[in-house]
CSV table of C-alpha atoms in Angstrom, one decimal:
chain,number,residue,atom,x,y,z
A,1,MET,CA,0.5,-0.1,-0.2
A,2,ARG,CA,2.9,2.0,0.6
A,3,LEU,CA,4.6,1.7,-2.2
A,4,LEU,CA,1.7,2.1,-4.0
A,5,ARG,CA,1.1,5.6,-2.7
A,6,ILE,CA,4.7,6.4,-3.4
A,7,PHE,CA,4.0,5.6,-7.3
A,8,LEU,CA,0.9,7.5,-7.6
A,9,ILE,CA,2.9,11.3,-5.9
A,10,ALA,CA,5.0,10.6,-8.1
A,11,VAL,CA,3.1,10.3,-10.7
A,12,TYR,CA,1.2,13.4,-9.9
A,13,ILE,CA,4.3,15.5,-9.6
A,14,PHE,CA,5.2,14.8,-13.0
A,15,SER,CA,1.7,15.1,-14.6
A,16,LEU,CA,2.3,18.9,-13.2
A,17,VAL,CA,5.7,18.7,-14.6
A,18,SER,CA,4.3,17.9,-17.5
A,19,ILE,CA,1.0,20.4,-17.9
A,20,GLY,CA,4.0,22.8,-16.6
A,21,GLU,CA,6.2,22.7,-20.0
A,22,ALA,CA,4.0,22.8,-22.0
A,23,ALA,CA,1.9,25.4,-20.6
A,24,GLY,CA,3.5,28.3,-22.9
A,25,LYS,CA,4.6,25.7,-25.7
A,26,ALA,CA,1.9,26.2,-28.8
A,27,SER,CA,0.1,23.3,-30.3
A,28,ILE,CA,0.2,23.8,-34.5
A,29,SER,CA,-1.7,22.3,-36.9
A,30,SER,CA,-2.1,22.8,-40.7
A,31,LEU,CA,-4.2,23.4,-43.0
A,32,GLU,CA,-5.2,23.4,-46.7
A,33,LEU,CA,-6.9,24.8,-49.2
A,34,HIS,CA,-7.1,23.6,-52.8
A,35,ALA,CA,-9.1,25.8,-55.1
A,36,SER,CA,-8.7,25.9,-58.8
A,37,GLY,CA,-7.1,22.7,-60.1
A,38,TYR,CA,-3.6,25.0,-59.8
A,39,LEU,CA,-3.9,26.4,-56.4
A,40,THR,CA,-2.5,24.9,-53.1
A,41,ALA,CA,-2.3,27.1,-50.0
A,42,LYS,CA,-1.1,25.1,-46.8
A,43,TYR,CA,-0.5,27.1,-43.8
A,44,PRO,CA,-0.7,26.9,-39.5
A,45,THR,CA,-3.1,27.5,-37.1
A,46,VAL,CA,-2.2,27.9,-33.5
A,47,SER,CA,-2.5,27.1,-30.3
A,48,ILE,CA,-1.9,28.3,-27.1
A,49,ARG,CA,-2.3,26.7,-23.4
A,50,GLY,CA,-4.7,29.7,-21.8
A,51,ASN,CA,-4.2,32.4,-24.3
A,52,GLU,CA,-6.5,32.1,-26.8
A,53,LYS,CA,-6.8,36.1,-27.3
A,54,VAL,CA,-2.9,36.3,-28.3
A,55,GLN,CA,-3.4,33.0,-30.0
A,56,GLY,CA,-6.3,35.2,-31.9
A,57,TYR,CA,-3.9,37.5,-33.1
A,58,ILE,CA,-1.0,35.1,-34.7
A,59,ASN,CA,-4.1,33.5,-36.3
A,60,ASN,CA,-5.5,36.8,-37.4
A,61,ASP,CA,-1.9,37.7,-38.4
A,62,ILE,CA,-1.4,34.5,-40.6
A,63,LYS,CA,-4.3,34.8,-41.7
A,64,GLN,CA,-4.3,37.4,-43.8
A,65,PHE,CA,-0.9,37.1,-44.6
A,66,VAL,CA,-2.1,33.8,-47.0
A,67,ARG,CA,-5.0,35.7,-48.1
A,68,GLU,CA,-2.4,37.9,-49.2
A,69,ARG,CA,-0.3,35.9,-51.3
A,70,ILE,CA,-3.8,33.4,-52.7
A,71,ASP,CA,-4.2,36.7,-54.2
A,72,GLU,CA,-1.0,37.3,-56.0
A,73,ILE,CA,-1.4,33.9,-56.8
A,74,GLN,CA,-5.0,34.5,-58.6
A,75,LEU,CA,-3.9,37.5,-60.0
A,76,LEU,CA,-1.4,36.0,-61.9
A,77,ASN,CA,-3.7,33.6,-62.2
A,78,SER,CA,-5.2,35.8,-64.4
A,79,GLU,CA,-2.3,37.3,-66.2
A,80,VAL,CA,-0.7,34.9,-67.5
A,81,GLU,CA,-1.9,30.9,-66.9
A,82,LEU,CA,-0.4,29.3,-64.2
A,83,LYS,CA,0.3,25.7,-63.9
A,84,THR,CA,1.3,25.5,-60.1
A,85,GLY,CA,0.4,28.0,-57.8
A,86,GLU,CA,1.7,26.8,-53.4
A,87,LEU,CA,2.3,28.1,-50.7
A,88,GLY,CA,3.9,26.3,-47.7
A,89,TYR,CA,5.2,26.7,-44.5
A,90,VAL,CA,7.9,25.0,-42.4
A,91,ILE,CA,8.8,26.5,-38.3
A,92,PRO,CA,12.5,27.3,-37.8
A,93,TYR,CA,12.2,28.3,-34.4
A,94,GLU,CA,9.9,28.3,-30.7
A,95,GLY,CA,12.0,29.7,-28.1
A,96,ALA,CA,10.2,30.6,-24.9
A,97,ASP,CA,8.6,34.0,-26.4
A,98,VAL,CA,9.3,34.2,-29.5
A,99,LEU,CA,7.6,31.5,-32.7
A,100,SER,CA,8.1,31.9,-36.7
A,101,PHE,CA,7.5,31.2,-40.0
A,102,LYS,CA,8.7,30.4,-42.8
A,103,PHE,CA,6.5,31.0,-46.3
A,104,THR,CA,7.6,29.7,-49.9
A,105,LYS,CA,5.4,30.6,-52.3
A,106,TYR,CA,6.1,28.4,-55.8
A,107,THR,CA,4.8,29.7,-59.1
A,108,MET,CA,4.8,27.7,-62.8
A,109,ILE,CA,3.1,29.4,-65.4
A,110,GLU,CA,2.3,27.0,-67.7
A,111,LYS,CA,4.5,27.4,-70.7
A,112,GLY,CA,7.2,28.7,-68.3
A,113,ALA,CA,11.0,27.0,-68.0
A,114,ARG,CA,11.8,28.0,-64.9
A,115,PRO,CA,9.3,28.0,-61.5
A,116,ASN,CA,9.7,31.4,-59.6
A,117,ILE,CA,10.3,31.0,-56.2
A,118,GLU,CA,9.6,33.7,-52.9
A,119,ILE,CA,10.3,33.1,-49.5
A,120,PHE,CA,8.6,35.3,-46.4
A,121,GLY,CA,8.3,35.3,-42.7
A,122,LEU,CA,6.8,35.9,-39.8
A,123,SER,CA,7.9,35.4,-36.2
A,124,PHE,CA,5.6,36.0,-33.2
A,125,ASN,CA,5.9,37.1,-29.1
A,126,LYS,CA,3.9,34.4,-27.4
A,127,ASN,CA,3.1,36.1,-24.5
A,128,ASN,CA,1.3,39.3,-26.6
A,129,GLY,CA,0.7,38.2,-30.1
A,130,ALA,CA,2.7,40.6,-31.6
A,131,LYS,CA,4.5,40.5,-35.1
A,132,LEU,CA,7.9,41.7,-34.7
A,133,THR,CA,10.2,43.1,-36.3
A,134,THR,CA,13.6,43.0,-37.1
A,135,LEU,CA,14.5,45.6,-33.7
A,136,ASP,CA,12.3,44.3,-31.5
A,137,VAL,CA,14.8,41.2,-31.9
A,138,GLN,CA,17.6,42.9,-33.1
A,139,ARG,CA,19.5,45.7,-33.3
A,140,ILE,CA,21.0,46.0,-37.2
A,141,THR,CA,22.0,48.9,-39.7
A,142,THR,CA,21.9,49.2,-43.6
A,143,GLU,CA,25.7,48.7,-43.1
A,144,ASP,CA,25.3,45.3,-41.2
A,145,VAL,CA,23.6,44.4,-44.5
A,146,LYS,CA,26.1,46.0,-46.3
A,147,ASN,CA,29.1,43.3,-45.2
A,148,ALA,CA,27.5,41.1,-44.8
A,149,LEU,CA,26.4,40.6,-48.2
A,150,GLN,CA,29.7,40.6,-49.7
A,151,LYS,CA,30.7,37.9,-47.2
A,152,HIS,CA,28.2,35.9,-47.8
A,153,PHE,CA,28.8,36.2,-51.5
A,154,LYS,CA,32.6,36.1,-51.1
A,155,LYS,CA,31.8,32.7,-50.0
A,156,MET,CA,31.0,32.1,-54.0
A,157,ASN,CA,33.4,33.6,-55.4
A,158,ILE,CA,30.9,36.9,-56.5
A,159,ASP,CA,31.9,40.0,-56.4
A,160,ILE,CA,28.8,42.7,-55.6
A,161,SER,CA,30.7,45.8,-54.3
A,162,GLY,CA,29.2,47.4,-57.2
A,163,ASP,CA,25.4,47.2,-56.5
A,164,LEU,CA,25.3,47.4,-52.9
A,165,ASP,CA,24.6,51.2,-53.2
A,166,LYS,CA,21.0,50.0,-53.7
A,167,VAL,CA,20.7,48.4,-50.7
A,168,ASP,CA,19.5,50.9,-48.7
A,169,ARG,CA,18.1,49.5,-45.3
A,170,VAL,CA,16.8,47.5,-44.1
A,171,PRO,CA,14.6,44.0,-45.2
A,172,GLN,CA,11.5,43.9,-42.6
A,173,ASN,CA,10.5,39.8,-44.6
A,174,PHE,CA,12.2,38.1,-42.2
A,175,TYR,CA,12.6,34.7,-39.7
A,176,LEU,CA,14.4,33.7,-37.0
A,177,ASP,CA,16.2,29.9,-37.7
A,178,GLU,CA,17.1,26.6,-35.3
A,179,GLN,CA,19.4,28.6,-33.5
A,180,GLY,CA,17.4,31.7,-33.0
A,181,ARG,CA,19.8,34.6,-35.4
A,182,ILE,CA,18.0,36.7,-37.6
A,183,VAL,CA,17.5,35.5,-41.4
A,184,LEU,CA,17.6,38.3,-43.6
A,185,ILE,CA,15.5,37.4,-46.9
A,186,ILE,CA,15.6,39.5,-50.2
A,187,GLN,CA,13.3,39.0,-52.9
A,188,ARG,CA,15.5,37.9,-55.6
A,189,GLY,CA,14.9,41.3,-57.7
A,190,GLU,CA,14.9,43.2,-54.5
A,191,MET,CA,17.8,45.8,-54.3
A,192,LEU,CA,19.7,43.1,-56.3
A,193,PRO,CA,20.3,41.7,-59.4
A,194,PRO,CA,17.4,39.3,-60.5
A,195,PRO,CA,20.2,36.8,-61.8
A,196,LEU,CA,21.3,36.7,-58.1
A,197,GLY,CA,17.9,35.2,-56.7
A,198,THR,CA,16.9,35.3,-53.1
A,199,VAL,CA,18.9,35.5,-50.5
A,200,GLU,CA,18.5,34.7,-47.4
A,201,LEU,CA,21.3,36.4,-44.8
A,202,ILE,CA,22.5,35.8,-41.7
A,203,VAL,CA,23.9,39.4,-40.8
A,204,PHE,CA,25.7,38.2,-37.5
A,205,GLU,CA,26.8,34.7,-37.6
């Protein structure tokens, strides 16, 4: 009887610890939308135990973002017939206070040779549901971006010193990687010549 009582107490304590550890962690479910034969969108919905108000803020921002990307895909399809239009996501980082998503938008025209790929990031404060800016995470200057770009392309033996005058701001499209570092996203043709493609830039390695 004494052993049984000790066992039940141990189970009870373990249950309390487990519940406490899970309280701040977000539960993520995936929703999928299929439309018009060519369009597929997969996106997250967030549940945070005991904080429905915060999860509502986060989910509303995600839904708005997804609507905007779907509108872009449908507009493109009205101009040039699409073979495929896809939106997907991964979760590169979740910390005690921050949840970060990386979205990929993929479009391929019916007679196209190569797809167009765009990357987007959304990061949220799990305590209040606010969408984060780079300044909320870390101070980054335009010079920091230029220096990081030079290092990034130097690894590929590409000299971009002549293109840095077009880098005039800190991109606000970003996500956090698995180490919690800011990864800035510079879309193809945004501030840099299109042949350089989309850049995912870790400013402070």
